[in-house]
Coordinates of C-alpha atoms in Angstrom, one line a residue:
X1 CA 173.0 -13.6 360.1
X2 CA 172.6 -13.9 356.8
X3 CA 173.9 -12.5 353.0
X4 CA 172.3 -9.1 353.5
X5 CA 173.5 -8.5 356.8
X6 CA 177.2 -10.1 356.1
X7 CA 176.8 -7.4 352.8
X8 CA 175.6 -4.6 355.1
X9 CA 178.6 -5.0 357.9
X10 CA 181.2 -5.5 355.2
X11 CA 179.9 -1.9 353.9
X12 CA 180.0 -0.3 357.2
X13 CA 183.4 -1.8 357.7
X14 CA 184.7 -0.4 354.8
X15 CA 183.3 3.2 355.6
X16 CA 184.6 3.2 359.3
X17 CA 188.2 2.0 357.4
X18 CA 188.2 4.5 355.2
X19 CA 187.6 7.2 357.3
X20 CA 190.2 6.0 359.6
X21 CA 192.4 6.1 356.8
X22 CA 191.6 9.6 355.4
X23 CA 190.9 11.4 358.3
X24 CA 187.9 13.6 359.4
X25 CA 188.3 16.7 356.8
X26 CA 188.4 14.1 353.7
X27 CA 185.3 11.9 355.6
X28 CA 183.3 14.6 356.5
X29 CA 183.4 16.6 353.1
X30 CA 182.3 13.0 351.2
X31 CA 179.6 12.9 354.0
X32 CA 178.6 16.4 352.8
X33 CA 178.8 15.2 348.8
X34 CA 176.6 12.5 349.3
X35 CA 174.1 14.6 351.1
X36 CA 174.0 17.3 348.0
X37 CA 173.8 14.2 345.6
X38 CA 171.0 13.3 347.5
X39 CA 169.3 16.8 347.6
X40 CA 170.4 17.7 343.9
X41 CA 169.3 14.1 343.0
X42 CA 165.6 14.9 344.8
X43 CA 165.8 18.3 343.0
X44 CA 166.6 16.7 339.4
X45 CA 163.8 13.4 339.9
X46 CA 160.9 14.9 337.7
X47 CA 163.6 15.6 334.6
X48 CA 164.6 12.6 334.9
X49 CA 160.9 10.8 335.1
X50 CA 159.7 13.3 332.6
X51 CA 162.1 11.6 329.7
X52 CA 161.2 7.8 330.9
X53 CA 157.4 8.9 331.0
X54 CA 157.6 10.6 327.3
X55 CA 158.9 7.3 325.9
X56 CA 155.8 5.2 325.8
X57 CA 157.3 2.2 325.2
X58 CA 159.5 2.4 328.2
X59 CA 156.5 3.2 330.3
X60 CA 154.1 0.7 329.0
X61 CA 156.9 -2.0 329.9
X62 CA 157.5 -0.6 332.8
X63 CA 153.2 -0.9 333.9
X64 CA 153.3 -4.0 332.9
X65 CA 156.3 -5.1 334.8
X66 CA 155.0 -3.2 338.3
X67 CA 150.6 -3.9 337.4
X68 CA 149.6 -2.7 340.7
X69 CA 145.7 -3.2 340.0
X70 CA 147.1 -6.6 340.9
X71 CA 147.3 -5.2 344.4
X72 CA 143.5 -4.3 344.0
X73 CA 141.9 -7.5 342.5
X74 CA 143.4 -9.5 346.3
X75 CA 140.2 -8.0 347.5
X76 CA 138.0 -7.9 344.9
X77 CA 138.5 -7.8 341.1
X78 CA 135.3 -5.7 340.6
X79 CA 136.9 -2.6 342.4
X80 CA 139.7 -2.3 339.8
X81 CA 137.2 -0.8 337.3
X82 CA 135.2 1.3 339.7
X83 CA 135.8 4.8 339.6
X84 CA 137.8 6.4 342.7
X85 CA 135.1 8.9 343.0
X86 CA 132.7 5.6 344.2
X87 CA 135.2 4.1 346.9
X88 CA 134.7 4.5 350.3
X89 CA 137.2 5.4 352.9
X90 CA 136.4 1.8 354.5
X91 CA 136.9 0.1 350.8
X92 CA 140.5 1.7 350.6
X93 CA 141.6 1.0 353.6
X94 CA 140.2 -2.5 353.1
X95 CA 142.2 -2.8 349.6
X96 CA 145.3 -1.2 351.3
X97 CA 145.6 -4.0 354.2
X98 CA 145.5 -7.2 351.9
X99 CA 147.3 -5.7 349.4
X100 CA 150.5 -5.5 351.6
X101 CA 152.4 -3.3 349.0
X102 CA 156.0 -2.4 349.2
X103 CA 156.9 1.1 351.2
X104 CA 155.9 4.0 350.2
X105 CA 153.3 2.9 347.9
X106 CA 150.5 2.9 350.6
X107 CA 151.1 6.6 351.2
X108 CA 151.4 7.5 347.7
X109 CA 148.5 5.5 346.4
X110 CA 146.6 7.8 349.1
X111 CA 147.6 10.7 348.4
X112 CA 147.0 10.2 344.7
X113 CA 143.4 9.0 345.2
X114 CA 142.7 12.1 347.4
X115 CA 144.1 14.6 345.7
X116 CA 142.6 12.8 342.3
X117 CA 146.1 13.2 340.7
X118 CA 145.9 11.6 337.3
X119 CA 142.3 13.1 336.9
X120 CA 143.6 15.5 334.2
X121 CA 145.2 12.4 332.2
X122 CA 141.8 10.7 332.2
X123 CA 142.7 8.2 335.0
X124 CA 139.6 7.3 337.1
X125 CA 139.3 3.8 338.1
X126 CA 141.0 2.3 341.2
X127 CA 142.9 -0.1 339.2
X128 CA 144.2 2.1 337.1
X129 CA 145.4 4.6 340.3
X130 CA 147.4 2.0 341.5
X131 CA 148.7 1.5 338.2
X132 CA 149.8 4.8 337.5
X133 CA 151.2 5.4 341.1
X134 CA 153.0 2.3 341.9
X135 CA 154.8 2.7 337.8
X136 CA 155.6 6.4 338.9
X137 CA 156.9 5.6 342.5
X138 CA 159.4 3.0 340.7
X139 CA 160.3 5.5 338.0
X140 CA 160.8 8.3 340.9
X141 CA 163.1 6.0 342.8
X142 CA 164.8 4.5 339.6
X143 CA 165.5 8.2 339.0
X144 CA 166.7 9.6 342.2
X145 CA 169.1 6.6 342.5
X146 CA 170.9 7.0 339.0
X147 CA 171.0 10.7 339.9
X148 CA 172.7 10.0 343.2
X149 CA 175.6 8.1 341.3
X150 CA 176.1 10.4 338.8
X151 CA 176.0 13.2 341.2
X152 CA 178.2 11.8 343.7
X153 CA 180.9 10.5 341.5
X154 CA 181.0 13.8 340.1
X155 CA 181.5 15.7 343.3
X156 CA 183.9 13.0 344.4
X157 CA 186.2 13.8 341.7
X158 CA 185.9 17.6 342.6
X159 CA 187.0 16.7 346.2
X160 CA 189.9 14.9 344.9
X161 CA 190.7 17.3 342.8
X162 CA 190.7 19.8 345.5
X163 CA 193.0 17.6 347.6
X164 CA 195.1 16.9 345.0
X165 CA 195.6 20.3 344.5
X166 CA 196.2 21.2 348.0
X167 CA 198.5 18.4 348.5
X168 CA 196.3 16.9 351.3
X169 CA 193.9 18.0 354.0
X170 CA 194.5 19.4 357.1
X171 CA 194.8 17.0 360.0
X172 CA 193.3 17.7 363.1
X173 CA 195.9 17.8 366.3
X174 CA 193.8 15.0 368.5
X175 CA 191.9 11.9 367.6
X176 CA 191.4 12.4 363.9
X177 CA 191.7 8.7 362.6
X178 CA 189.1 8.3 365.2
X179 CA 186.9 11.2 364.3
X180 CA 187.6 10.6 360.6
X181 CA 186.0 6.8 361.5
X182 CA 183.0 8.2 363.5
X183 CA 181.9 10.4 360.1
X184 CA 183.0 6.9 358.0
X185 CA 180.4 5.4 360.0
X186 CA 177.8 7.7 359.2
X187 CA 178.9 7.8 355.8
X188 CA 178.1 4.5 355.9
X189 CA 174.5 4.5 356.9
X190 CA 173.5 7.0 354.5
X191 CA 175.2 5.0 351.5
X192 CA 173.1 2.2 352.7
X193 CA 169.7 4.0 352.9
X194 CA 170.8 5.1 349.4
X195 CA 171.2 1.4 347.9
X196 CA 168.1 0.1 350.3
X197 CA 166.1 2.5 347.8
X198 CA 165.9 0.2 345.3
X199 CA 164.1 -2.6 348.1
X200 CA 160.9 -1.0 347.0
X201 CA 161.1 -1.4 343.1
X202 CA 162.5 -5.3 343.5
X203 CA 159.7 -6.5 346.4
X204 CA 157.0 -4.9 343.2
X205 CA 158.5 -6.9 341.5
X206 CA 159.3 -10.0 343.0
X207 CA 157.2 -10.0 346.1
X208 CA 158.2 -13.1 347.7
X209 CA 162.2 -11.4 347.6
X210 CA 160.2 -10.1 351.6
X211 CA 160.5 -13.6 352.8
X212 CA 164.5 -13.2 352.1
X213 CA 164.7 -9.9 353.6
X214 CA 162.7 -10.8 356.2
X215 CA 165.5 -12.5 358.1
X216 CA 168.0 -9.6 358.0
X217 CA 167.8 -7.9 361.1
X218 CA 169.7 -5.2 359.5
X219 CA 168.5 -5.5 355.6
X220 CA 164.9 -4.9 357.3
X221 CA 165.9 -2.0 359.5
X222 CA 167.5 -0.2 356.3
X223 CA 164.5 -1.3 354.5
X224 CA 161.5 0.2 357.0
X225 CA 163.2 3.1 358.5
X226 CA 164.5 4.7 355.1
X227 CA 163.7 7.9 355.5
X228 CA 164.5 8.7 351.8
X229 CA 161.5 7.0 350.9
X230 CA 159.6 9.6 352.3
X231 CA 160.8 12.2 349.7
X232 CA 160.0 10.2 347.1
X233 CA 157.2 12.2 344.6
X234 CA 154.1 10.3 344.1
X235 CA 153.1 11.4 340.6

């Protein structure tokens, strides 16, 4: 067991804790908050990306920090100036298995190249596909993430508010620390498949940050099986 998983407990720990503490009305209505922030947050991404996209400064660092025709040039540095329209379904799936990117880029670097997204932009070589998606993946998760927080702290303060106001909520008869800890566990998770968003952006980064991750049993669960990677936008 190591860091990431000691990190990971600790966090379910202090979910299961909490709703032990507040009950099952309190847990379950944070449970529902951080679902909107997440659905608001997914609603909100292409504002967001819009604004980091129109500063071309911001961007340019950003491509040069992510340069995913790196990805490209493990097979063959030729391909990263060939046009897309020239690559074979063999070649890509060639370039995709040793370039070993981070989740979701694979599926987003496909869908790009098929539906020839950045064609209107003047974006036609492989290289430069990879470059624009992998920058855009990272800005999209980047996005949804500082979305989320502001979201959810926001609609935290309305619940307490509420509470506040109400002088407490209702306790259920039977069970409810219990109950209220079930929902704290689930809280949990989902807070956790939040923060394992940002896996992605760090392994383009740093690659070799895998090796670390690698030995979490849990860190690579929350990593692999993230199904909010799946609503990230490509483009």
């Amino acid at each position: 067991m190591n860091f990431i998983d000691i990190a990971i407990l600790l966090i379910l720990a202090i979910t299961i804790l909490g709703g032990l503490y507040r009950g099952f009305v309190n847990t379950a209505l944070n449970v529902g908050a951080t679902i909107a922030s997440i659905l608001f947050g997914r609603i909100l991404i292409p504002i967001v990306s819009g604004i980091v996209k129109g500063s071309a400064d911001l961007f340019q660092m950003l491509l040069y920090y992510t340069e995913g025709s790196e990805y490209v040039a493990i097979t063959d540095v030729e391909l990263t100036r060939a046009p897309i329209a020239g690559i074979s379904s063999d070649q890509l799936h060639t370039v995709l298995q040793n370039a070993d990117m981070p989740l979701p880029m694979n599926r987003c670097v496909l869908k790009n190249i098929a539906s020839e997204a950045f064609s209107k932009t003047g974006v036609t070589t492989l290289g430069d596909y990879f470059n624009q998606t992998i920058v855009c993946v990272v800005i999209n998760i980047l996005a949804l993430m500082l979305l989320f927080t502001i979201l959810r702290l926001l609609f935290g303060f309305i619940i307490r508010g509420i509470e506040y106001g109400r002088g407490g909520f209702p306790v259920l008869s039977r069970g409810d620390g219990i109950i209220g800890a079930g929902v704290g566990l689930i809280h949990g998770v989902l807070l956790l498949f939040v923060i394992f968003l940002a896996v992605p952006v760090m392994l383009t980064v740093l690659p070799k940050l895998y090796e670390f991750l690698s030995e979490s049993f849990f860190g690579e669960f929350f990593y692999k099986a993230n199904f909010l990677l799946s609503i990230i936008p490509s483009t």
